[in-house]
Coordinates of C-alpha atoms and ligand atoms in Angstrom, one line a residue:
X256 CA 78.9 59.8 108.9
X257 CA 74.5 59.8 108.8
X258 CA 73.7 63.4 108.2
X259 CA 70.9 64.9 110.4
X260 CA 68.7 68.2 110.7
X261 CA 65.8 69.7 112.0
X262 CA 63.3 72.5 111.6
X263 CA 60.9 74.4 114.1
X264 CA 59.7 77.6 113.2
X265 CA 56.7 78.8 111.5
X266 CA 57.1 77.8 108.0
X267 CA 56.6 74.7 106.2
X268 CA 59.0 71.9 107.4
X269 CA 59.3 70.1 104.6
X270 CA 61.0 72.1 101.7
X271 CA 64.0 73.4 104.2
X272 CA 64.3 69.8 105.6
X273 CA 64.8 68.7 101.9
X274 CA 67.1 71.1 101.1
X275 CA 69.4 70.3 104.6
X276 CA 69.4 67.3 103.7
X277 CA 71.1 67.6 100.3
X278 CA 73.4 69.8 101.4
X279 CA 73.9 66.9 104.0
X280 CA 74.1 63.7 101.6
X281 CA 78.0 64.0 101.2
X282 CA 77.7 62.6 105.0
X283 CA 75.5 59.6 103.8
X284 CA 72.8 58.5 100.9
X285 CA 71.8 54.9 101.3
X286 CA 68.2 56.4 102.2
X287 CA 66.9 58.7 103.3
X288 CA 63.8 60.8 105.3
X289 CA 61.6 63.2 107.4
X290 CA 59.0 63.3 109.6
X291 CA 56.9 66.4 110.7
X292 CA 54.2 66.8 113.3
X293 CA 50.8 67.9 112.6
X294 CA 47.6 67.4 114.5
X295 CA 49.5 66.1 117.4
X296 CA 50.2 63.2 115.0
X297 CA 54.1 62.6 114.0
X298 CA 54.2 62.0 110.0
X299 CA 57.2 59.7 108.9
X300 CA 58.1 59.1 105.0
X301 CA 61.7 57.1 104.4
X302 CA 62.9 55.8 101.2
X303 CA 66.0 54.1 100.2
X304 CA 67.9 55.6 97.6
X305 CA 69.4 59.9 97.4
X306 CA 67.0 62.6 98.8
X307 CA 66.1 63.2 95.4
X308 CA 64.6 60.2 95.2
X309 CA 62.4 60.9 98.8
X310 CA 61.1 63.8 97.7
X311 CA 59.8 62.9 94.3
X312 CA 57.6 60.4 96.8
X313 CA 54.1 62.5 96.0
X314 CA 52.8 61.8 99.8
X315 CA 55.6 63.5 101.1
X316 CA 54.2 67.5 99.5
X317 CA 50.9 66.5 102.1
X318 CA 53.6 66.9 105.0
X319 CA 52.7 70.5 106.4
X320 CA 54.0 70.8 109.9
X321 CA 56.5 73.4 110.7
X322 CA 57.8 71.1 113.3
X323 CA 60.2 68.6 111.5
X324 CA 63.3 66.3 111.6
X325 CA 65.1 64.3 108.6
X326 CA 68.2 62.1 108.4
X327 CA 70.1 60.6 105.4
X328 CA 72.0 57.7 105.9
X329 CA 75.0 55.4 105.5
X330 CA 74.3 52.2 106.7
X331 CA 76.1 50.5 109.6
X332 CA 73.3 48.6 111.2
X333 CA 71.0 46.7 108.1
X334 CA 71.1 47.4 104.6
X335 CA 70.0 50.5 102.7
X336 CA 66.3 50.1 103.0
X337 CA 63.2 51.9 103.8
X338 CA 62.5 49.9 106.8
X339 CA 66.0 50.5 108.1
X340 CA 66.1 54.4 106.9
X341 CA 65.1 57.2 109.7
X342 CA 63.5 58.6 111.4
X343 CA 62.5 55.5 113.1
X344 CA 59.5 55.6 115.3
X345 CA 58.2 53.8 118.5
X346 CA 56.1 50.9 118.7
X347 CA 53.0 53.6 120.2
X348 CA 53.8 56.4 117.1
X349 CA 54.1 58.6 119.2
X350 CA 58.0 59.4 119.2
X351 CA 60.3 60.1 116.3
X352 CA 64.3 60.0 116.4
X353 CA 67.3 60.6 113.8
X354 CA 70.4 59.6 115.1
X355 CA 73.8 59.6 113.5
X356 CA 76.4 57.3 115.5
X357 CA 76.6 53.4 116.5
X358 CA 74.9 52.6 120.1
X359 CA 77.2 49.5 120.6
X360 CA 74.8 48.1 123.6
X361 CA 71.7 48.4 121.5
X362 CA 71.3 44.3 121.3
X363 CA 70.9 44.4 125.1
X364 CA 68.8 47.3 124.8
X365 CA 66.6 45.7 122.4
X366 CA 66.3 42.4 124.6
X367 CA 65.3 44.6 127.3
X368 CA 62.7 46.6 125.6
X369 CA 61.6 42.8 124.0
X370 CA 60.8 41.8 127.7
X371 CA 58.5 44.5 127.9
X372 CA 56.7 43.3 124.4
X373 CA 58.5 45.9 122.4
X374 CA 58.7 45.0 118.7
X375 CA 61.3 45.9 116.4
X376 CA 60.7 46.1 112.9
X377 CA 64.2 47.2 111.5
X378 CA 67.9 45.9 111.9
X379 CA 69.0 48.7 113.0
X380 CA 70.9 49.8 116.9
X381 CA 69.1 53.4 116.0
X382 CA 65.1 51.7 117.3
X383 CA 66.3 50.8 120.1
X384 CA 65.8 55.2 121.3
X385 CA 62.6 55.9 120.5
X386 CA 61.2 52.9 122.5
X387 CA 63.7 53.5 125.2
X388 CA 62.4 57.4 125.0
X389 CA 58.9 55.8 124.9
X390 CA 59.6 53.4 127.9
X391 CA 61.2 55.9 130.1
X392 CA 58.0 58.5 129.3
X393 CA 55.6 55.9 130.4
X394 CA 56.9 55.2 133.7
X395 CA 57.9 58.2 134.9
X396 CA 56.3 60.4 137.2
X397 CA 57.3 63.8 136.0
X398 CA 54.7 66.0 133.4
X399 CA 54.8 68.1 131.5
X400 CA 58.3 69.3 129.5
X401 CA 60.1 68.1 132.3
X402 CA 58.8 64.6 131.2
X403 CA 59.9 65.0 127.6
X404 CA 63.0 66.1 129.1
X405 CA 64.0 63.9 131.6
X406 CA 62.9 60.7 129.0
X407 CA 65.7 61.6 126.8
X408 CA 68.1 62.0 129.4
X409 CA 67.3 58.9 131.2
X410 CA 67.0 56.8 127.9
X411 CA 70.6 58.4 126.4
X412 CA 72.8 57.3 129.9
X413 CA 70.9 53.8 129.3
X414 CA 73.2 54.2 126.1
X415 CA 76.9 53.2 125.0
X416 CA 78.5 54.5 121.5
X417 CA 78.0 57.7 120.3
X418 CA 74.9 60.1 118.6
X419 CA 73.5 63.0 117.7
X420 CA 69.7 62.4 118.1
X421 CA 66.8 64.4 117.1
X422 CA 63.6 63.4 119.1
X423 CA 60.0 64.4 118.3
X424 CA 56.9 63.5 120.2
X425 CA 53.5 64.0 119.6
X426 CA 52.7 64.8 123.1
X427 CA 54.8 68.2 122.5
X428 CA 53.9 69.2 119.4
X429 CA 55.7 72.2 119.6
X430 CA 59.6 71.0 120.9
X431 CA 62.1 69.2 119.7
X432 CA 64.6 67.8 121.9
X433 CA 68.0 67.2 121.0
X434 CA 71.7 65.8 122.5
X435 CA 74.8 64.8 121.2
X436 CA 77.5 62.5 122.4
X437 CA 80.7 62.3 119.9
X438 CA 78.8 63.0 117.2
X439 CA 78.3 66.7 115.8
X440 CA 75.5 69.0 116.1
X441 CA 74.3 72.1 115.9
X442 CA 71.6 74.9 116.3
X443 CA 70.6 77.2 114.2
X444 CA 68.4 80.1 115.5
X445 CA 66.8 82.2 113.6
X446 CA 63.8 84.8 114.3
X447 CA 61.2 82.4 115.7
X448 CA 62.4 79.4 114.3
X449 CA 65.6 77.4 114.8
X450 CA 67.7 75.3 112.2
X451 CA 69.6 71.8 114.0
X452 CA 72.2 70.5 111.4
X453 CA 75.5 68.1 111.6
X454 CA 77.2 71.1 110.3
X455 CA 76.8 74.8 110.1
X456 CA 77.8 74.5 106.0
X457 CA 73.8 72.6 105.5
X458 CA 72.2 75.5 107.2
X459 CA 74.3 78.6 106.8
X460 CA 71.9 80.2 104.3
X461 CA 68.8 80.0 106.8
X462 CA 71.2 81.2 110.0
X463 CA 74.2 82.6 111.0
X464 CA 74.3 82.5 114.8
X465 CA 74.4 79.1 116.2
X466 CA 74.8 77.1 119.4
X467 CA 77.6 74.1 119.3
X468 CA 76.1 71.4 121.8
X469 CA 79.2 69.6 124.3
X470 CA 78.9 66.3 124.7
X471 CA 75.8 65.0 127.0
X472 CA 74.0 68.1 126.5
X473 CA 70.3 68.4 125.5
X474 CA 68.5 71.1 124.0
X475 CA 64.4 71.5 124.9
X476 CA 63.9 73.9 121.5
X477 CA 60.8 75.6 120.8
X478 CA 60.3 78.0 117.9
X479 CA 61.6 81.0 119.8
X480 CA 63.6 79.3 122.9
X481 CA 66.5 77.2 123.0
X482 CA 66.8 76.1 126.9
X483 CA 70.2 73.8 127.8
X484 CA 70.5 71.1 130.3
X485 CA 73.3 68.2 131.8
X486 CA 72.7 65.2 132.2
X487 CA 70.3 66.1 136.1
X488 CA 68.5 68.3 134.2
X489 CA 69.5 71.1 135.4
X490 CA 69.7 74.1 133.4
X491 CA 72.8 75.8 131.7
X492 CA 73.7 78.5 130.1
X493 CA 75.0 78.4 126.3
X494 CA 76.9 81.2 124.3
X495 CA 75.7 82.2 120.8
X496 CA 78.4 82.4 118.1
X497 CA 78.1 84.2 115.2
X498 CA 79.7 82.8 112.1
X499 CA 80.7 84.5 109.4
X500 CA 81.7 82.0 106.8
X501 CA 79.5 83.3 103.4
X502 CA 76.4 81.0 102.5
X503 CA 77.7 81.2 99.0
X504 CA 81.0 78.7 100.1
X505 CA 78.9 75.9 100.8
X506 CA 77.4 76.2 96.8
X507 CA 78.9 75.1 93.5
X508 CA 79.3 78.4 92.2
X509 CA 78.9 77.0 88.8
X510 CA 81.5 74.5 88.9
X511 CA 79.6 70.8 88.0
X512 CA 80.7 69.7 91.0
X513 CA 81.9 70.1 94.4
X514 CA 85.2 68.4 93.7
X515 CA 86.3 70.2 90.9
X516 CA 84.7 73.8 92.8
X517 CA 87.3 72.8 95.3
X518 CA 90.5 71.8 93.4
X519 CA 90.0 75.6 92.2
X520 CA 89.2 77.2 95.4
X521 CA 93.1 75.9 96.8
X522 CA 94.6 79.5 96.0
X523 CA 92.1 81.2 97.8
X524 CA 92.4 78.5 100.4
X525 CA 96.1 78.9 101.0
X526 CA 96.4 82.4 100.8
X527 CA 93.8 82.4 103.8
X528 CA 95.8 80.2 106.4
X529 CA 98.4 82.3 105.3
X530 CA 96.5 85.5 106.8
X531 CA 99.0 87.3 108.7
X532 CA 100.6 84.5 110.4
X533 CA 103.9 85.0 108.8
X534 CA 105.9 87.9 106.3
X535 CA 108.5 87.9 105.5
X536 CA 110.3 90.8 108.0
X537 CA 108.5 89.6 111.1
X538 CA 108.6 86.5 113.2
X539 CA 105.5 84.4 113.0
X540 CA 102.6 84.5 114.9
X541 CA 99.8 82.0 115.5
X542 CA 97.0 83.5 117.4
X543 CA 96.6 81.5 121.2
X544 CA 100.2 79.6 120.7
X545 CA 102.4 80.4 123.8
X546 CA 105.2 78.3 123.2
X547 CA 108.9 79.2 124.4
X548 CA 112.1 78.3 123.7
X549 CA 112.5 76.4 127.0
X550 CA 108.9 73.8 126.3
X551 CA 110.3 73.4 123.0
X552 CA 114.0 72.2 123.5
X553 CA 112.2 70.4 126.0
X554 CA 110.1 67.9 123.6
X555 CA 111.7 65.0 122.7
X556 CA 109.2 63.9 120.1
X557 CA 106.3 65.1 118.3
X558 CA 103.5 62.5 116.8
X559 CA 101.5 63.5 113.9
X560 CA 98.2 62.0 114.2
X561 CA 95.2 61.5 111.5
X562 CA 93.5 59.5 108.8
X563 CA 93.5 59.3 105.0
X564 CA 94.5 62.3 103.2
X565 CA 94.8 64.2 106.6
X566 CA 97.6 61.5 107.5
X567 CA 99.3 62.3 103.8
X568 CA 99.8 66.2 104.8
X569 CA 101.0 64.6 108.2
X570 CA 103.7 62.8 106.7
X571 CA 104.9 65.7 104.5
X572 CA 104.3 67.8 107.7
X573 CA 107.2 65.3 109.2
X574 CA 109.3 66.5 106.5
X575 CA 108.8 69.9 107.2
X576 CA 109.5 69.7 111.0
X577 CA 112.3 67.7 111.1
X578 CA 114.2 69.4 108.8
X579 CA 113.3 72.9 110.1
X580 CA 113.9 72.3 114.2
X581 CA 115.1 69.4 113.9
X582 CA 113.2 67.4 116.5
X583 CA 112.5 63.8 115.4
X584 CA 108.5 63.1 113.9
X585 CA 106.2 59.6 113.8
X586 CA 103.0 60.3 111.6
X587 CA 100.2 57.7 113.0
X588 CA 97.1 56.8 111.7
X589 CA 94.7 57.7 114.3
X590 CA 92.8 54.1 114.0
X591 CA 96.5 52.4 115.2
X592 CA 97.7 54.8 117.8
X593 CA 94.8 54.6 120.1
X594 CA 94.9 51.2 120.6
X595 CA 99.1 50.3 120.7
X596 CA 99.7 52.1 124.0
X597 CA 102.1 55.2 122.1
X598 CA 104.9 55.6 124.1
X599 CA 103.8 59.3 125.1
X600 CA 105.1 61.4 127.9
X601 CA 105.3 65.0 129.0
X602 CA 107.9 65.4 126.5
X603 CA 105.9 64.8 123.7
X604 CA 104.3 67.6 121.6
X605 CA 101.2 65.5 119.6
X606 CA 99.5 67.4 116.9
X607 CA 96.1 65.7 115.2
X608 CA 95.1 66.4 111.4
X609 CA 91.2 66.4 111.0
X610 CA 89.7 68.6 108.2
X611 CA 86.3 67.8 109.3
X612 CA 87.7 68.0 113.2
X613 CA 84.8 65.1 114.0
X614 CA 86.9 61.9 113.0
X615 CA 86.2 59.8 115.9
X616 CA 89.6 58.0 116.2
X617 CA 91.5 60.9 115.7
X618 CA 89.3 63.0 118.5
X619 CA 90.3 59.5 120.6
X620 CA 94.2 59.3 120.0
X621 CA 93.9 62.9 121.4
X622 CA 91.6 61.9 124.5
X623 CA 94.7 59.6 124.7
X624 CA 97.8 61.6 124.0
X625 CA 96.3 64.1 127.0
X626 CA 95.9 61.1 129.8
X627 CA 99.6 60.3 129.2
X628 CA 100.4 64.1 129.8
X629 CA 101.5 65.4 126.5
X630 CA 100.4 68.8 124.9
X631 CA 97.9 69.0 122.1
X632 CA 97.8 70.8 118.8
X633 CA 94.7 70.2 117.0
X634 CA 94.7 71.4 112.9
X635 CA 91.3 71.9 111.9
X636 CA 88.6 73.4 108.8
X637 CA 85.9 73.7 110.8
X638 CA 85.4 76.5 113.4
X639 CA 83.9 74.9 117.2
X640 CA 84.3 71.1 115.8
X641 CA 84.4 68.5 118.1
X642 CA 88.6 68.2 118.7
X643 CA 88.4 71.5 118.5
X644 CA 87.1 71.4 122.5
X645 CA 89.4 68.6 123.3
X646 CA 92.4 69.9 122.6
X647 CA 95.0 72.1 124.7
X648 CA 95.8 74.1 121.3
X649 CA 93.4 74.9 117.8
X650 CA 95.0 75.6 114.8
X651 CA 92.6 76.4 112.2
X652 CA 93.0 76.5 107.9
X653 CA 91.0 78.4 106.3
X654 CA 89.8 76.4 103.5
X655 CA 86.4 77.1 103.9
X656 CA 83.7 74.6 104.2
X657 CA 84.8 71.5 102.2
X658 CA 81.9 69.3 100.8
X659 CA 83.2 66.9 98.1
X660 CA 84.2 63.8 100.0
X661 CA 87.6 63.1 98.3
X662 CA 89.5 65.8 100.2
X663 CA 91.5 68.7 98.4
X664 CA 91.6 72.1 99.0
X665 CA 91.7 71.2 103.2
X666 CA 94.9 68.5 102.3
X667 CA 97.1 71.7 100.8
X668 CA 95.8 74.0 103.0
X669 CA 97.3 72.0 105.9
X670 CA 100.4 71.5 104.4
X671 CA 101.1 74.7 104.4
X672 CA 99.6 75.1 108.2
X673 CA 101.8 72.6 109.0
X674 CA 105.3 74.5 107.2
X675 CA 103.8 77.4 109.1
X676 CA 104.0 76.0 112.5
X677 CA 107.3 74.7 111.7
X678 CA 108.8 78.0 111.2
X679 CA 107.1 79.3 114.2
X680 CA 109.1 76.4 116.6
X681 CA 112.3 76.9 114.5
X682 CA 112.1 80.9 114.7
X683 CA 111.7 80.4 118.8
X684 CA 114.6 77.6 118.5
X685 CA 116.7 80.1 116.9
X686 CA 117.4 77.5 114.5
X687 CA 117.9 77.1 110.6
X688 CA 117.5 80.9 109.7
X689 CA 118.7 80.7 106.1
X690 CA 115.9 77.9 105.8
X691 CA 112.9 79.7 106.4
X692 CA 113.7 82.6 105.1
X693 CA 113.7 80.3 101.5
X694 CA 110.6 78.5 102.8
X695 CA 108.5 81.8 104.2
X696 CA 109.2 83.2 100.4
X697 CA 108.3 80.0 98.7
X698 CA 105.0 79.9 101.0
X699 CA 104.1 83.0 99.9
X700 CA 104.1 82.3 96.1
X701 CA 102.3 79.1 96.3
X702 CA 99.0 80.3 95.7
X703 CA 99.7 82.3 92.4
X704 CA 101.9 78.9 91.6
X705 CA 98.6 77.1 91.5
X706 CA 96.8 79.4 89.4
X707 CA 99.3 78.5 87.1
X708 CA 99.1 75.1 87.0
X709 CA 94.9 75.3 87.1
X710 CA 94.9 77.8 83.3
X711 CA 95.7 74.8 81.3
X712 CA 95.1 70.9 82.2
X713 CA 94.0 69.3 78.9
X714 CA 96.8 68.2 78.7
X715 CA 95.7 66.0 82.6
X716 CA 92.0 65.6 80.8
X717 CA 93.2 64.2 77.6
X718 CA 95.7 62.0 79.2
X719 CA 92.6 60.8 81.4
X720 CA 90.0 60.1 78.2
X721 CA 93.1 57.3 77.6
X722 CA 93.4 55.5 80.7
X723 CA 89.5 55.9 82.6
X724 CA 88.7 52.1 81.3
X725 CA 92.0 51.0 83.3
X726 CA 91.6 48.4 86.3
X727 CA 95.4 49.1 87.9
X728 CA 97.1 52.3 88.1
X729 CA 100.8 52.5 89.9
X730 CA 101.8 56.4 92.1
X731 CA 105.5 56.4 92.5
X732 CA 107.9 59.0 94.2
X733 CA 111.2 59.4 96.2
X734 CA 111.5 61.7 99.2
X735 CA 109.2 64.6 99.4
X736 CA 107.0 63.2 96.2
X737 CA 106.5 59.5 97.9
X738 CA 103.7 60.9 100.7
X739 CA 102.0 62.3 97.4
X740 CA 102.0 59.8 95.9
X741 CA 100.4 58.2 98.5
X742 CA 98.0 60.7 98.1
X743 CA 97.4 60.8 94.5
X744 CA 96.8 56.8 94.8
X745 CA 94.2 57.7 97.3
X746 CA 92.5 60.3 95.2
X747 CA 92.6 58.2 92.5
X748 CA 90.9 55.0 94.1
X749 CA 88.3 56.6 96.1
X750 CA 86.5 58.4 93.0
X751 CA 87.5 56.5 90.5
X752 CA 87.1 52.7 91.4
X753 CA 90.9 52.2 90.1
X754 CA 92.6 50.1 92.1
X755 CA 96.2 52.0 92.8
X756 CA 98.7 51.6 94.9
X757 CA 101.7 54.2 95.7
X758 CA 105.1 52.8 96.2
X759 CA 108.7 54.7 96.9
X760 CA 110.0 54.5 93.4
X761 CA 113.2 52.7 94.8
X762 CA 111.1 50.2 96.4
X763 CA 109.2 48.7 92.9
X764 CA 111.5 46.3 92.7
X765 CA 111.5 44.5 95.6
X766 CA 108.3 43.2 94.7
X767 CA 106.1 45.1 93.1
X768 CA 107.6 45.4 89.8
X769 CA 106.3 42.0 89.1
X770 CA 103.0 43.7 88.3
X771 CA 104.3 46.0 86.1
X772 CA 103.1 44.9 82.1
X773 CA 102.5 45.9 79.1
X774 CA 99.8 49.5 79.2
X775 CA 99.7 49.4 83.1
X776 CA 99.8 53.5 84.2
X777 CA 102.9 54.2 86.0
X778 CA 102.5 58.0 87.8
X779 CA 105.3 59.1 88.6
X780 CA 106.2 62.6 90.7
X781 CA 109.8 63.8 90.4
X782 CA 110.4 67.1 91.9
X783 CA 113.7 66.3 93.7
X784 CA 116.9 67.5 92.0
X785 CA 119.3 65.9 93.6
X786 CA 117.2 62.2 93.4
X787 CA 116.5 63.2 89.7
X788 CA 118.8 60.5 87.9
X789 CA 117.7 57.9 90.3
X790 CA 113.9 58.4 90.0
X791 CA 114.7 58.6 86.3
X792 CA 116.1 55.0 86.4
X793 CA 113.2 54.0 88.2
X794 CA 111.1 55.1 85.5
X795 CA 113.2 53.6 82.9
X796 CA 112.5 50.4 84.5
X797 CA 108.7 50.3 84.2
X798 CA 108.8 51.9 80.6
X799 CA 111.2 48.8 79.5
X800 CA 108.2 46.3 80.8
X801 CA 105.5 48.0 78.6
X802 CA 104.5 51.0 81.5
X803 CA 102.4 54.4 80.1
X804 CA 104.0 57.2 82.2
X805 CA 102.5 60.5 83.1
X806 CA 104.9 62.1 84.9
X807 CA 104.6 65.6 87.1
X808 CA 107.7 67.5 87.7
X809 CA 109.7 70.6 88.2
X810 CA 112.5 69.2 86.5
X811 CA 113.7 69.8 83.2
X812 CA 114.1 66.0 81.4
X813 CA 115.7 65.0 78.8
X814 CA 113.8 61.5 77.9
X815 CA 110.5 60.6 76.8
X816 CA 107.5 59.7 78.6
X817 CA 104.3 59.0 77.6
X818 CA 102.9 62.6 79.1
X819 CA 104.7 65.1 81.4
X820 CA 102.9 67.9 83.3
X821 CA 105.5 70.9 84.3
X822 CA 104.8 72.5 87.5
X823 CA 106.1 75.6 88.9
X824 CA 109.8 75.1 91.2
X825 CA 109.4 76.0 95.2
X826 CA 111.2 74.9 98.2
X827 CA 111.1 71.2 98.9
X828 CA 110.1 70.9 101.5
X829 CA 106.3 72.3 100.1
X830 CA 106.6 71.1 96.5
X831 CA 103.6 67.9 97.3
X832 CA 101.3 71.4 97.4
X833 CA 102.1 72.1 93.7
X834 CA 102.4 67.9 92.6
X835 CA 99.6 66.9 93.8
X836 CA 97.3 69.5 92.1
X837 CA 97.8 67.5 88.4
X838 CA 97.2 64.1 90.4
X839 CA 93.7 65.7 91.9
X840 CA 93.0 66.9 88.7
X841 CA 93.5 63.1 87.0
X842 CA 91.3 61.6 89.0
X843 CA 88.6 64.1 89.0
X844 CA 88.9 63.2 85.1
X845 CA 89.4 59.8 85.5
X846 CA 86.2 59.8 87.4
X847 CA 84.1 62.1 84.9
X848 CA 85.2 60.1 81.7
X849 CA 83.4 57.2 83.8
X850 CA 80.5 59.0 84.4
X851 CA 80.3 58.4 88.7
X852 CA 79.5 60.4 91.2
X853 CA 82.7 62.7 92.1
X854 CA 81.1 64.2 95.2
X855 CA 79.6 61.0 96.5
X856 CA 81.4 58.0 95.6
X857 CA 80.1 54.9 96.9
X858 CA 80.7 53.7 100.7
X859 CA 82.4 57.0 102.0
X860 CA 81.3 59.6 103.8
X861 CA 83.3 63.0 104.4
X862 CA 83.1 62.8 107.9
X863 CA 84.0 59.2 109.8
X864 CA 82.5 60.1 112.9
X865 CA 82.4 56.1 114.0
X866 CA 85.8 53.8 114.8
Ligands
LIG1144 O1 87.8 65.2 108.5 P1 89.2 64.5 108.6 O2 90.5 65.3 107.7 O3 89.4 63.8 109.6 O4 89.0 62.8 107.3 C1 90.3 62.3 107.3 C2 89.6 61.3 106.3 O5 88.5 60.5 106.3 C3 89.7 61.8 105.0 O6 90.8 62.8 104.4 C4 89.0 60.8 103.9 O7 90.8 60.0 103.1 C5 89.4 61.6 102.8 N1 87.8 61.3 102.0 C6 90.4 61.9 101.4 O8 89.6 62.4 100.2

């Protein structure tokens, strides 16, 4: 959840670290800090608050070192405060550490260190790490580079939990050691310099060639060399990966926020995700997929496992797969799935969806499915992310970096990819050729349909102005529209802090309708012609009780509602890709009206790397 960044080279580290932290701030933003080495001494400046506040501290300009580490925090252990901010130092001030993750056995380690006279300043789990490194360093018989390396390796062997850490040592002022376990970390290699970061976009303007660390791989970094070791301190080889994303794609590009930019990027994201995977006159082609008819016929159940918005995409994916492939699909929240002993057999196929590829619960769920013998497919947006290294098959959405905490273009791209996978399976199984043809036709038209919706958003903006002070908003929909209601409701609550709930329209009268009173807003999605009359009746039931109505529809309506947003018609199975756009915009404009930070909503972080 936290963001970590590092630099080692010939330039002054401070501006590079601040720049990286600003780009990583979406991962956590309650406090920040940086440490650099100068004249064999570690200088450490940290503060509660945003990176911009850290950068305003006057002493920060006195940091002239060319080796440094930085951190932006999402508090887990200990409230946001200067003392709890990273970097954390050991008692002798010779080691500085930044950490993303959770050290589960930190209490035991603290007791152990206290018994050796170590003192603690913070409430964090992290502070045990620099002190353990100091302890292991002091008690080591090694010399030189090995002494530093072994002290870090021995420390990591004592840690339980998840971590990506960067370590500076005043004894080794030209080096840095970094390691990861179940938390992301990448190293960008430039000419006589290296950049370290929790993710690629934060340092994309500095480096194009990256090393992607695997769990328990240790990198011993100097400005012109990176050596990799396993946990037995044996040197290992690692390939360098050239990343072709352009740096501009991680910038705001003239938009006031990343979220608005990313909403507007959806046509492009979907075009890129479709790529050459489907065409009207040939079979669907997915790189690296080698499924055959016999195997697919043996599948008795497909599980789709994910969290948050990705799980909502999975609910739409379920409709598509069941409809085209006629295989039952269960959609599970990853944090539940991993602890419920799911009934998975070799005849189960498990699909895991995660934009970041770093969500701890989704990765753990995938590992569980593998132990039960199921084949696993990861759908991710981030090349080389952790989940892609665990799954049997990985298929990427090509949405480009998604920076805003509220997921938009990743969601619509995930649905499109699930539709492509469904078509691929159905074609092999020889099922529903007519439906496939219609779906393909409509998938190809999605980008231009989204462009049409985005052309004029005035009505949505005006409605946002009317309701931004409200306390509760309800979202309803039937059939394919219900998962979109859930997604619209999640978008609204996470960036506007308005309480909101989603219900299947027909369920309202079984309880929730008791909450409808004068002026409560009900957002309703209506894209299913067959269920139109029933859905209208449900809306009338809330109108009668005084509700304001905001309708998103592709149908002709003969009734008066407070606001009706028309969207283009498409194949019902993929209609969520279009109907969600007005809901994303409604949440966005409400948040703006309230003057909130749309990209960095309170209490949240982009990648949830702790369970
Ligand atoms: O990176 P992931 O797709 O695994 O993230 C899953 C959820 O944390 C994420 O979708 C979250 O719900 C978003 N903030 C919603 O906008």
